[in-house]
XYZ file of C-alpha atoms in Angstrom:
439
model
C 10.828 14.045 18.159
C 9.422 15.807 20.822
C 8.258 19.221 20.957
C 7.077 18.796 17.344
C 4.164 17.915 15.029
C 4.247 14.344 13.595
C 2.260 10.481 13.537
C 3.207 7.358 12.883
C 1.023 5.210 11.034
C 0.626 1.140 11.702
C -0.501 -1.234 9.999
C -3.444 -3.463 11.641
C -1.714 -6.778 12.232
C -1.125 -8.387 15.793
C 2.984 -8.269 14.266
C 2.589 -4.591 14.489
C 2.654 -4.671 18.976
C 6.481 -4.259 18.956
C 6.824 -1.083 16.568
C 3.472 0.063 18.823
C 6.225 -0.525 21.494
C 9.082 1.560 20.233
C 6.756 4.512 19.151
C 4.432 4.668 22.599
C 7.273 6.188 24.870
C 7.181 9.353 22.328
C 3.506 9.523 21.696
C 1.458 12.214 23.103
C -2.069 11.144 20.706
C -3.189 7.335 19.666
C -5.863 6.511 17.601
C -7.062 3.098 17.296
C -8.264 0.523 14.741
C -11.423 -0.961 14.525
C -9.815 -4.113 16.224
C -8.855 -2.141 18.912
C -4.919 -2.061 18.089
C -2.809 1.034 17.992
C -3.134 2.818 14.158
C -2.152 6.863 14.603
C 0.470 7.594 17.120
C 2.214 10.541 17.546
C 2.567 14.190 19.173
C -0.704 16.875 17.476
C -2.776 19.872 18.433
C -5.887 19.802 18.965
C -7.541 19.898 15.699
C -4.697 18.784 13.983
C -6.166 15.948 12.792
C -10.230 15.220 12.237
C -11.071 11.243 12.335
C -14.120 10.224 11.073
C -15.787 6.352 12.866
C -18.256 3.803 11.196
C -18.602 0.409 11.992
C -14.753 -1.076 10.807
C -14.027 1.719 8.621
C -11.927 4.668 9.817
C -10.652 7.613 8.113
C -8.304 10.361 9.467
C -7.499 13.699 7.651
C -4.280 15.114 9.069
C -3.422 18.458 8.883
C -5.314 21.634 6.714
C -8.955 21.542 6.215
C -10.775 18.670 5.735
C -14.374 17.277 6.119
C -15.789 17.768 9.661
C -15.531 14.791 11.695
C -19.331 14.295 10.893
C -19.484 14.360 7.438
C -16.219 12.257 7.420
C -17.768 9.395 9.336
C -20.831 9.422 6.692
C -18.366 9.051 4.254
C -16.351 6.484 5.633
C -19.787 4.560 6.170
C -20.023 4.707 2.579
C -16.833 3.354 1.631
C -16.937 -0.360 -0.214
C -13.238 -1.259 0.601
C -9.639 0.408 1.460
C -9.302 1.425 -2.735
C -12.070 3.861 -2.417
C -11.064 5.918 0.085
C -10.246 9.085 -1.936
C -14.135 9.054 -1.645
C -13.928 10.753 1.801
C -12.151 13.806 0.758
C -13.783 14.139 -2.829
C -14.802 17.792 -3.682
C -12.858 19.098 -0.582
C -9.791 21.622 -0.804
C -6.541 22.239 0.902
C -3.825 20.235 2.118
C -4.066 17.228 4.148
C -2.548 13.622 4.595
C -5.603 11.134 3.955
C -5.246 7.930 6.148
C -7.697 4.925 5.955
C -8.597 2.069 7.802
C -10.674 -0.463 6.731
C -10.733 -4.347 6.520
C -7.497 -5.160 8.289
C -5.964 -2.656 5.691
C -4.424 0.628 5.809
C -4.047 3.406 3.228
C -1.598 6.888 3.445
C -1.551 9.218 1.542
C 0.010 12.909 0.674
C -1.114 15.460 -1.875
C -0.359 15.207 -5.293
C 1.292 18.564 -5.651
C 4.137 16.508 -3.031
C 3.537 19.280 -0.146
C 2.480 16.638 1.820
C 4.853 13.883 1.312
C 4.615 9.698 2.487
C 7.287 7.868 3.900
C 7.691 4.205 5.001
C 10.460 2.181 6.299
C 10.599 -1.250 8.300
C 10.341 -1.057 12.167
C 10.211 -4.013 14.351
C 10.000 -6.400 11.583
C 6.725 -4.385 10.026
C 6.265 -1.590 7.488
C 5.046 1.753 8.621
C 4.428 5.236 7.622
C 4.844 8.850 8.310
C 4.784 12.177 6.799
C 8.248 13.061 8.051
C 11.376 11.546 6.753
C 13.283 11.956 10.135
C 10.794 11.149 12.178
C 10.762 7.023 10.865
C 14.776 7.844 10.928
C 14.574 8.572 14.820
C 12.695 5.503 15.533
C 14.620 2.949 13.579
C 17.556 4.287 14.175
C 18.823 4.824 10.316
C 22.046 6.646 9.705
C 22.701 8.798 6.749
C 23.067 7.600 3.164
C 26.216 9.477 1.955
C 25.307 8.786 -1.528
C 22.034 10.878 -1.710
C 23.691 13.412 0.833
C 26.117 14.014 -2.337
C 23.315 14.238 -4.585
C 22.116 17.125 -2.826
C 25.247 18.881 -3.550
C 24.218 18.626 -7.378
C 22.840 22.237 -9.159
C 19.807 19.907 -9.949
C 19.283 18.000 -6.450
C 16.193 16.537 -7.135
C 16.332 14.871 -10.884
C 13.844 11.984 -11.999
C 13.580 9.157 -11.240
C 15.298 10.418 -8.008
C 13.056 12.333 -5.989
C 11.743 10.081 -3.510
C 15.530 9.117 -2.462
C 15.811 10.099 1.408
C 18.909 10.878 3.119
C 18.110 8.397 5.756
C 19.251 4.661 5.028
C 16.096 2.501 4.856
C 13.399 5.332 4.856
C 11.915 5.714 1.716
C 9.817 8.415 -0.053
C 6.520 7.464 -1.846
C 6.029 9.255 -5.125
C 2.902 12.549 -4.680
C 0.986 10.466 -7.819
C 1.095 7.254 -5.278
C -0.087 6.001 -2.319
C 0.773 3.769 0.401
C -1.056 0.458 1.083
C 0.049 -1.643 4.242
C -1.697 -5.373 4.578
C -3.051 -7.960 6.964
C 0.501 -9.147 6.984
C 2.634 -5.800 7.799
C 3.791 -5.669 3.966
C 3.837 -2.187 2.290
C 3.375 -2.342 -1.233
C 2.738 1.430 -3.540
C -0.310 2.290 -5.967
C -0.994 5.000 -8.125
C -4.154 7.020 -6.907
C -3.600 10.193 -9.593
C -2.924 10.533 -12.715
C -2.791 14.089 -15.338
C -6.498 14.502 -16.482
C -7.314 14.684 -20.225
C -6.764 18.038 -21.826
C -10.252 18.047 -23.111
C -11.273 21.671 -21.822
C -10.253 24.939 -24.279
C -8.103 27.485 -23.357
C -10.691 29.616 -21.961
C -12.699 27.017 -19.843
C -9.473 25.888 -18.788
C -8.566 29.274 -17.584
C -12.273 29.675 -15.491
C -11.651 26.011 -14.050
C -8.044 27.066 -12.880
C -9.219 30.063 -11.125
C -11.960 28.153 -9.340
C -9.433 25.696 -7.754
C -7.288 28.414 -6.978
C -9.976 30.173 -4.869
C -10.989 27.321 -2.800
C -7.222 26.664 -2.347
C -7.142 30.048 -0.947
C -9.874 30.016 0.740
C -9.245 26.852 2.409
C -6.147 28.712 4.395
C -8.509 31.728 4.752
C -12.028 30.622 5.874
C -10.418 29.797 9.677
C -10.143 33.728 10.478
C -7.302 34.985 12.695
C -4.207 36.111 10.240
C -2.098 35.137 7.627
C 0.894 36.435 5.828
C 1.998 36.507 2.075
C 4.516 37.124 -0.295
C 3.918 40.082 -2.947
C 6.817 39.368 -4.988
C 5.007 41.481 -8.080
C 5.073 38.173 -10.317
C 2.407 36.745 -11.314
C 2.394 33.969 -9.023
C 1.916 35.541 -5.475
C 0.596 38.284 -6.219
C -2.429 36.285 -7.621
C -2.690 34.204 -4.233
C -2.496 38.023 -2.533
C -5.223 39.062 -4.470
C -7.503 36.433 -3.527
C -6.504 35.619 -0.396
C -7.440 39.676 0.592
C -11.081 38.392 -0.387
C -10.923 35.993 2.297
C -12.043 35.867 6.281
C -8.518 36.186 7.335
C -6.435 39.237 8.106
C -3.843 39.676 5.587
C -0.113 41.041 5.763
C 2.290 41.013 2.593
C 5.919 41.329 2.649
C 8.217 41.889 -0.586
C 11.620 42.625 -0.893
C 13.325 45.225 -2.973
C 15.342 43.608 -5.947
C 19.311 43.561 -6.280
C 19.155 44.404 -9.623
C 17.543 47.966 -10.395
C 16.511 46.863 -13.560
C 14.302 44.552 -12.146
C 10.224 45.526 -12.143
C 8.779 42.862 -9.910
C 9.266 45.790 -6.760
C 7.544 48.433 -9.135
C 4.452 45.835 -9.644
C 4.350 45.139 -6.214
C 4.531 48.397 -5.599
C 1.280 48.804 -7.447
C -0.656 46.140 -6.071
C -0.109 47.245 -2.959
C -2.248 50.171 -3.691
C -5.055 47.420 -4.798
C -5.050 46.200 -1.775
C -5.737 48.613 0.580
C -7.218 45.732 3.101
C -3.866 44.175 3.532
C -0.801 45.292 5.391
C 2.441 45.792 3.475
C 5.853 45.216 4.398
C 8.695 46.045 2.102
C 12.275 45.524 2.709
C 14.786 47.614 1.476
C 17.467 45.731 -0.669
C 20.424 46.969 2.012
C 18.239 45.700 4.635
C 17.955 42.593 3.274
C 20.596 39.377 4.369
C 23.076 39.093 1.651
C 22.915 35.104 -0.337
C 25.135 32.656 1.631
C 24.777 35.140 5.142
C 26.075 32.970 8.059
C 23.374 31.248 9.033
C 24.284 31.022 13.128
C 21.545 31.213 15.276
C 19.165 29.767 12.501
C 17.254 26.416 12.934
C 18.869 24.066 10.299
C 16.591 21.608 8.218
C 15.985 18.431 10.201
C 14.694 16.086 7.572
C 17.385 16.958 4.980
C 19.397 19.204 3.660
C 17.489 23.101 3.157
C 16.765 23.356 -1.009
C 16.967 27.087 -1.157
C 20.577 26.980 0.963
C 21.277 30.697 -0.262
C 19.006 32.627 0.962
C 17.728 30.560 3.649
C 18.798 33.657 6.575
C 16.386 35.916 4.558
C 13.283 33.505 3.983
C 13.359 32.241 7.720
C 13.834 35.683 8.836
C 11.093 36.832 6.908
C 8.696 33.609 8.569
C 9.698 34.915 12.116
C 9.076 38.459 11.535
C 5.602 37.339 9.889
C 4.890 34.968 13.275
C 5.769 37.760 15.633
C 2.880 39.693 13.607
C 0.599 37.156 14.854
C 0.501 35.174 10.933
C -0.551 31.591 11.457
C 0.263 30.538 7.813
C 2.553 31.958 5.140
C 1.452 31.686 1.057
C 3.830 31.900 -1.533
C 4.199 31.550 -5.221
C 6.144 28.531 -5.616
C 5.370 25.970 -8.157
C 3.482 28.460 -10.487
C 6.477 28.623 -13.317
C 6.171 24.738 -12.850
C 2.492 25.127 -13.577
C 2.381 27.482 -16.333
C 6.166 27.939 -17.822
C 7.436 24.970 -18.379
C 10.360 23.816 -20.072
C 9.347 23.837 -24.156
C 11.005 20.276 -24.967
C 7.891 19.411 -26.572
C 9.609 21.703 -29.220
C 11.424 18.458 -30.839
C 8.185 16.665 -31.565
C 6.570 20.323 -32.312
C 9.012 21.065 -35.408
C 8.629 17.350 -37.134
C 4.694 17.945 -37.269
C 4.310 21.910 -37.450
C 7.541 23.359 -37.852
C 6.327 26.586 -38.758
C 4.603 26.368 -35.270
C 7.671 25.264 -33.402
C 9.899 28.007 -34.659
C 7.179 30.770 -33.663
C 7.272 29.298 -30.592
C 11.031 28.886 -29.875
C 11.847 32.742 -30.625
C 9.313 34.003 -28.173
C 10.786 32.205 -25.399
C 14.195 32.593 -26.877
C 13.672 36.708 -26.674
C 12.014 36.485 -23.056
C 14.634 33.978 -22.030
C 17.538 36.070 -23.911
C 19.278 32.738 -25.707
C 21.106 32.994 -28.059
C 18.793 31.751 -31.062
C 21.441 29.539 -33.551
C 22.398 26.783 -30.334
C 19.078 26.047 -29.925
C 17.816 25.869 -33.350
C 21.242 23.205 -33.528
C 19.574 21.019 -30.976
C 15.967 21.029 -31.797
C 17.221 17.723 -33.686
C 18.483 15.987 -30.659
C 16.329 13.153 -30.415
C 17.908 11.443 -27.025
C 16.325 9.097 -24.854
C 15.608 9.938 -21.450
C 17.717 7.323 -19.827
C 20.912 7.940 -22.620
C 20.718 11.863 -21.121
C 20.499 10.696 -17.709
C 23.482 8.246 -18.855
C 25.468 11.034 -20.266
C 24.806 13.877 -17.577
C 26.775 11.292 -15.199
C 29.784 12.263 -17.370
C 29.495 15.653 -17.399
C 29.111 16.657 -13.799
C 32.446 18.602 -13.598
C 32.627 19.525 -17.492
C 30.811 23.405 -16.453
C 28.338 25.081 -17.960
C 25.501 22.201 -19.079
C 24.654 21.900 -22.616
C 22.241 21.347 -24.611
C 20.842 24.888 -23.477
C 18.037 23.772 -20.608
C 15.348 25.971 -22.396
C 14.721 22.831 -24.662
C 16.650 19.869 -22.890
C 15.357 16.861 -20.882
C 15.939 19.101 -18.338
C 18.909 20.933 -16.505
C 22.051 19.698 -16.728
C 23.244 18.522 -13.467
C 26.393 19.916 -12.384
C 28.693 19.296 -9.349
C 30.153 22.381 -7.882
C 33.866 23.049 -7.855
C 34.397 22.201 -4.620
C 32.550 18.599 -4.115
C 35.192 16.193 -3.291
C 36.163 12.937 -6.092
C 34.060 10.904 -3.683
C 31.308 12.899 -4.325
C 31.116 13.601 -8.041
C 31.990 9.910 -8.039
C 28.932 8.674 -5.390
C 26.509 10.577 -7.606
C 27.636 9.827 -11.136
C 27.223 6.154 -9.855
C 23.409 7.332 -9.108
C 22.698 8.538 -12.170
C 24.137 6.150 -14.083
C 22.100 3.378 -12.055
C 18.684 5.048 -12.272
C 19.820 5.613 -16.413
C 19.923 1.644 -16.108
């Protein structure tokens, strides 16, 4: 665990001196309770993390920008008990763990988009936290869980109710919408902390609202100076964050690679904005310079929490993050998440056609013409009116049956698939999965 970023969080309870025990020998950084006993440990930069004091309350941002340690300790002054902690990061943007301490209680807690993720596991008879997987795997000692290590073979790897499933045998995840609560006692117990707000603003206020979030996201990674790096893919997606990250205080270098496919006009629209952004610099790779999908990977770090998501190009995008570094980039942006965002899947089209079909069908051919489907098998499942958990039920018997049906574009979601060379053990480990979490 050395050599790397990461804390350990403890709950306040005198049970809690062992685990102090087992974590102290690695700890560069401790941060204390209001009683005095060990709460933060673990190896940070100065700056890292910003900890705000008043009387027995104590709150700790870890990681992006937060509240200064000032204003945090006014905040935490004004806190009223451990549930009102997301007080003393309200109105601030950017991407942070949020760890209270109050009242013999302790909070953690990620971000909801799941960038920064919770973790918990027993140690020395008490529950603790952490924001790495592997780093609570290291200190109790867990071995792998074969069973989710076979799930990751899947085409969908992460698939709901799934996601917080770790590789490590007795760590688990907490869900982004959740948050971590450890007692007097040394018990861990979960609580939700977000939830989707109302869609009560039109399309257009929407639209201004989204924007302004976006630039203090941005800005947020920006306002510290010194440089940064992006991708300007051409979609819509990073070359958005390009354009308003070029507004901000840092210096700015983009880097897009030329597309396999000629046909392709995200390199022509990158191309372009480029040219708007004459404040940036540009990189852009050749498609024969860039690593082919699935080039051997010797020489490059492998994952150490779990298994790498984007396995086939992971040569190019770490090769890409090192020549960015050597530039002098202290932070890379990227576009991931924004199809999430604002193209998701259209399964609302089943309810859609019993109330406006007229509506539905308008709908369904303008995605089926960008998406080029063919238009007849989706029209024949827009009656499909399966249950979550009976699809879940059923994908466990189709993991070797090929190509997944119904078409994604207006399924639960995609059909998970084993590939063709996953062992029986395998398809059988995670077809057992599914089938459980279907129960």
């Amino acid at each position: 665990m050395l050599g790397r970023i990461w804390f350990v969080v403890l709950p306040d309870c005198g049970t809690a001196v062992a685990a102090a025990g087992v974590v102290r020998p690695f700890a560069r950084n401790v941060v204390e309770h209001a009683s005095g006993r060990p709460w933060l440990m673990g190896v940070w930069p100065g700056g890292h993390v910003t900890l705000g004091r008043a009387g027995a309350a104590r709150v700790a941002v870890s990681g992006g920008r937060g509240p200064g340690p000032g204003e945090l300790a006014r905040r935490a002054g004004r806190l009223g008990g451990i549930g009102e902690a997301d007080r003393a990061e309200a109105g601030w943007a950017g991407d942070f763990h949020l760890l209270a301490s109050l009242g013999c209680q302790v909070r953690v807690r990620g971000t909801a988009a799941g960038a920064r993720r919770v973790f918990h596991a027993e140690l020395e008879g008490v529950a603790v936290a952490s924001g790495r997987a592997d780093t609570l795997a290291a200190l109790t000692g867990a071995g792998m869980d074969p069973d989710v290590l076979a799930l990751r073979l899947a085409s969908v790897p992460v698939v709901y109710p799934l996601e917080e499933q770790c590789v490590w045998r007795g760590v688990k995840g907490v869900r982004p919408d959740h948050y971590l609560l450890l007692d007097a006692a040394g018990r861990s117990s979960i609580r939700r902390w977000w939830s989707p707000p109302e869609g009560a603003l039109s399309f257009d206020r929407g639209a201004v609202a989204v924007r302004d979030v976006l630039e203090s996201a941005v800005s947020a990674r920006t306002d510290a100076g010194g440089a940064i790096s992006a991708d300007l893919s051409g979609g819509m997606d990073s070359t958005s964050l390009c354009f308003l990250a070029a507004a901000g205080g840092s210096r700015l270098f983009t880097t897009a690679w030329q597309a396999q496919d000629s046909a392709n006009e995200d390199s022509r629209w990158a191309q372009r904005s480029a040219l708007a952004l004459p404040v940036a610099e540009h990189e852009f790779v050749a498609r024969d310079e860039a690593p082919a999908w699935y080039t051997d990977p010797a020489g490059v770090m492998a994952a150490a929490e779990e298994p790498f998501g984007w396995v086939h190009d992971r040569v190019k995008l770490l090769g890409m993050l090192e020549r960015m570094a050597a530039r002098g980039s202290r932070l890379h942006l990227c576009g991931g998440g924004g199809d999430q965002l604002f193209s998701p899947s259209p399964a609302h089209a089943h309810d859609l056609f019993r109330i406006h079909p007229v509506s539905a069908l308008r709908d369904l051919r303008r995605r089926q013409l960008f998406q080029r489907q063919a238009l007849l098998p989706l029209l024949g499942v827009l009656g499909d009116r399966t249950a979550f958990a009976d699809d879940l039920a059923r994908s466990a018997d189709r993991l070797t049956t090929g190509t997944a049906t119904p078409p994604p574009l207006l399924g639960w979601g995609p059909g998970v698939r084993m590939p063709p060379w996953a062992t029986a053990d395998a398809t059988r480990a995670v077809a057992g999965t599914l089938r459980a979490a279907a129960a």
